[in-house]
């Protein structure tokens, strides 16, 4: 058991509704390879899934911070795509999940 692993799963679930769907559909596959006990996995899926989406503006607020931090990169993405969707998709991407779960850099 690792409380840090559990915390990181929580962060991923707070930012990515698709990951929440994966966990609730098949927790064993979605959480495979993580240092979690069966009781911890059970506790995750026994949580009311609405709890993970109680703050619908979390991603937008975080994007604003990332946009301020990475102005040039964010501007280039916006110029190329003409949409916030590409930036918002970052939170569902494998890079985001790997950075959070393995304590990497979001840059």
PDB file of C-alpha atoms in Angstrom:
ATOM      1  CA  UNK A   1       0.000   0.000   0.000  1.00  0.00           C
ATOM      2  CA  UNK A   2       1.185   3.475  -0.799  1.00  0.00           C
ATOM      3  CA  UNK A   3      -0.814   6.499   0.225  1.00  0.00           C
ATOM      4  CA  UNK A   4       1.125   8.514  -2.382  1.00  0.00           C
ATOM      5  CA  UNK A   5      -0.058   6.174  -5.124  1.00  0.00           C
ATOM      6  CA  UNK A   6      -3.622   6.562  -3.908  1.00  0.00           C
ATOM      7  CA  UNK A   7      -3.303  10.369  -3.794  1.00  0.00           C
ATOM      8  CA  UNK A   8      -2.023  10.399  -7.364  1.00  0.00           C
ATOM      9  CA  UNK A   9      -4.908   8.259  -8.563  1.00  0.00           C
ATOM     10  CA  UNK A  10      -7.256  10.739  -6.881  1.00  0.00           C
ATOM     11  CA  UNK A  11      -5.642  13.658  -8.726  1.00  0.00           C
ATOM     12  CA  UNK A  12      -5.967  11.852 -12.033  1.00  0.00           C
ATOM     13  CA  UNK A  13      -9.636  11.141 -11.304  1.00  0.00           C
ATOM     14  CA  UNK A  14     -10.303  14.758 -10.307  1.00  0.00           C
ATOM     15  CA  UNK A  15      -8.965  15.985 -13.646  1.00  0.00           C
ATOM     16  CA  UNK A  16     -10.046  13.307 -16.100  1.00  0.00           C
ATOM     17  CA  UNK A  17     -13.672  12.142 -16.316  1.00  0.00           C
ATOM     18  CA  UNK A  18     -12.688   9.545 -18.927  1.00  0.00           C
ATOM     19  CA  UNK A  19     -10.308   7.981 -16.406  1.00  0.00           C
ATOM     20  CA  UNK A  20     -13.126   7.960 -13.840  1.00  0.00           C
ATOM     21  CA  UNK A  21     -15.245   6.075 -16.366  1.00  0.00           C
ATOM     22  CA  UNK A  22     -12.425   3.561 -16.914  1.00  0.00           C
ATOM     23  CA  UNK A  23     -11.958   3.016 -13.174  1.00  0.00           C
ATOM     24  CA  UNK A  24     -15.655   2.472 -12.549  1.00  0.00           C
ATOM     25  CA  UNK A  25     -16.024   0.210 -15.610  1.00  0.00           C
ATOM     26  CA  UNK A  26     -13.021  -1.988 -14.824  1.00  0.00           C
ATOM     27  CA  UNK A  27     -10.901  -0.907 -11.879  1.00  0.00           C
ATOM     28  CA  UNK A  28      -8.537  -3.871 -12.162  1.00  0.00           C
ATOM     29  CA  UNK A  29      -7.484  -2.875 -15.688  1.00  0.00           C
ATOM     30  CA  UNK A  30      -7.532   0.899 -15.133  1.00  0.00           C
ATOM     31  CA  UNK A  31      -5.383   0.643 -11.997  1.00  0.00           C
ATOM     32  CA  UNK A  32      -3.199  -2.293 -13.057  1.00  0.00           C
ATOM     33  CA  UNK A  33       0.417  -2.065 -12.026  1.00  0.00           C
ATOM     34  CA  UNK A  34      -0.192   0.454  -9.251  1.00  0.00           C
ATOM     35  CA  UNK A  35       0.725  -0.224  -5.638  1.00  0.00           C
ATOM     36  CA  UNK A  36      -2.854  -0.414  -4.352  1.00  0.00           C
ATOM     37  CA  UNK A  37      -4.427  -3.005  -2.110  1.00  0.00           C
ATOM     38  CA  UNK A  38      -7.734  -4.609  -3.059  1.00  0.00           C
ATOM     39  CA  UNK A  39      -9.335  -2.685  -0.173  1.00  0.00           C
ATOM     40  CA  UNK A  40      -8.062   0.623  -1.573  1.00  0.00           C
ATOM     41  CA  UNK A  41      -9.360  -0.186  -5.043  1.00  0.00           C
ATOM     42  CA  UNK A  42     -12.682  -1.157  -3.506  1.00  0.00           C
ATOM     43  CA  UNK A  43     -12.835   2.116  -1.582  1.00  0.00           C
ATOM     44  CA  UNK A  44     -12.211   4.084  -4.770  1.00  0.00           C
ATOM     45  CA  UNK A  45     -15.061   2.469  -6.687  1.00  0.00           C
ATOM     46  CA  UNK A  46     -17.395   2.571  -3.697  1.00  0.00           C
ATOM     47  CA  UNK A  47     -17.059   6.364  -3.649  1.00  0.00           C
ATOM     48  CA  UNK A  48     -19.985   8.138  -5.277  1.00  0.00           C
ATOM     49  CA  UNK A  49     -18.610   8.865  -8.729  1.00  0.00           C
ATOM     50  CA  UNK A  50     -20.141  12.358  -8.670  1.00  0.00           C
ATOM     51  CA  UNK A  51     -17.491  13.306  -6.099  1.00  0.00           C
ATOM     52  CA  UNK A  52     -14.814  13.325  -8.814  1.00  0.00           C
ATOM     53  CA  UNK A  53     -16.676  15.972 -10.822  1.00  0.00           C
ATOM     54  CA  UNK A  54     -17.876  18.270  -8.061  1.00  0.00           C
ATOM     55  CA  UNK A  55     -15.714  21.133  -9.377  1.00  0.00           C
ATOM     56  CA  UNK A  56     -16.496  21.511 -13.082  1.00  0.00           C
ATOM     57  CA  UNK A  57     -14.112  24.469 -13.449  1.00  0.00           C
ATOM     58  CA  UNK A  58     -11.001  22.720 -12.083  1.00  0.00           C
ATOM     59  CA  UNK A  59      -9.564  21.970 -15.517  1.00  0.00           C
ATOM     60  CA  UNK A  60     -10.263  25.458 -16.813  1.00  0.00           C
ATOM     61  CA  UNK A  61      -8.599  27.119 -13.805  1.00  0.00           C
ATOM     62  CA  UNK A  62      -5.587  24.857 -14.143  1.00  0.00           C
ATOM     63  CA  UNK A  63      -5.377  25.560 -17.869  1.00  0.00           C
ATOM     64  CA  UNK A  64      -5.292  29.266 -17.114  1.00  0.00           C
ATOM     65  CA  UNK A  65      -2.310  28.731 -14.820  1.00  0.00           C
ATOM     66  CA  UNK A  66      -0.540  26.537 -17.370  1.00  0.00           C
ATOM     67  CA  UNK A  67      -1.283  29.088 -20.092  1.00  0.00           C
ATOM     68  CA  UNK A  68       0.352  31.805 -17.995  1.00  0.00           C
ATOM     69  CA  UNK A  69       3.355  29.581 -17.277  1.00  0.00           C
ATOM     70  CA  UNK A  70       3.821  28.355 -20.844  1.00  0.00           C
ATOM     71  CA  UNK A  71       2.713  31.354 -22.890  1.00  0.00           C
ATOM     72  CA  UNK A  72       4.616  30.621 -26.064  1.00  0.00           C
ATOM     73  CA  UNK A  73       3.648  26.941 -26.236  1.00  0.00           C
ATOM     74  CA  UNK A  74       0.024  27.636 -25.379  1.00  0.00           C
ATOM     75  CA  UNK A  75      -0.182  30.428 -27.944  1.00  0.00           C
ATOM     76  CA  UNK A  76       1.274  28.157 -30.626  1.00  0.00           C
ATOM     77  CA  UNK A  77      -1.307  25.456 -29.864  1.00  0.00           C
ATOM     78  CA  UNK A  78      -4.116  28.010 -29.926  1.00  0.00           C
ATOM     79  CA  UNK A  79      -2.853  29.470 -33.218  1.00  0.00           C
ATOM     80  CA  UNK A  80      -2.657  26.035 -34.822  1.00  0.00           C
ATOM     81  CA  UNK A  81      -5.967  24.648 -33.548  1.00  0.00           C
ATOM     82  CA  UNK A  82      -8.068  27.777 -32.938  1.00  0.00           C
ATOM     83  CA  UNK A  83      -9.589  25.899 -30.032  1.00  0.00           C
ATOM     84  CA  UNK A  84      -9.144  25.375 -26.307  1.00  0.00           C
ATOM     85  CA  UNK A  85     -10.113  21.743 -26.877  1.00  0.00           C
ATOM     86  CA  UNK A  86      -6.555  20.742 -27.728  1.00  0.00           C
ATOM     87  CA  UNK A  87      -5.247  22.289 -24.528  1.00  0.00           C
ATOM     88  CA  UNK A  88      -8.081  20.823 -22.471  1.00  0.00           C
ATOM     89  CA  UNK A  89      -7.343  17.365 -23.913  1.00  0.00           C
ATOM     90  CA  UNK A  90      -4.002  17.483 -22.088  1.00  0.00           C
ATOM     91  CA  UNK A  91      -5.755  16.317 -18.909  1.00  0.00           C
ATOM     92  CA  UNK A  92      -6.930  13.140 -20.620  1.00  0.00           C
ATOM     93  CA  UNK A  93      -3.593  12.414 -22.244  1.00  0.00           C
ATOM     94  CA  UNK A  94      -1.078   9.776 -21.296  1.00  0.00           C
ATOM     95  CA  UNK A  95       1.550  12.467 -20.636  1.00  0.00           C
ATOM     96  CA  UNK A  96      -0.591  14.066 -17.919  1.00  0.00           C
ATOM     97  CA  UNK A  97      -1.373  10.721 -16.304  1.00  0.00           C
ATOM     98  CA  UNK A  98       2.267   9.618 -16.370  1.00  0.00           C
ATOM     99  CA  UNK A  99       3.465  12.929 -14.928  1.00  0.00           C
ATOM    100  CA  UNK A 100       0.987  12.780 -12.059  1.00  0.00           C
ATOM    101  CA  UNK A 101       1.326   9.072 -11.288  1.00  0.00           C
ATOM    102  CA  UNK A 102       5.124   9.022 -11.496  1.00  0.00           C
ATOM    103  CA  UNK A 103       5.733  12.482 -10.087  1.00  0.00           C
ATOM    104  CA  UNK A 104       7.021  13.890 -13.322  1.00  0.00           C
ATOM    105  CA  UNK A 105       6.925  17.368 -14.744  1.00  0.00           C
ATOM    106  CA  UNK A 106       3.774  18.677 -16.384  1.00  0.00           C
ATOM    107  CA  UNK A 107       6.023  20.644 -18.739  1.00  0.00           C
TER     108      UNK A 107
END
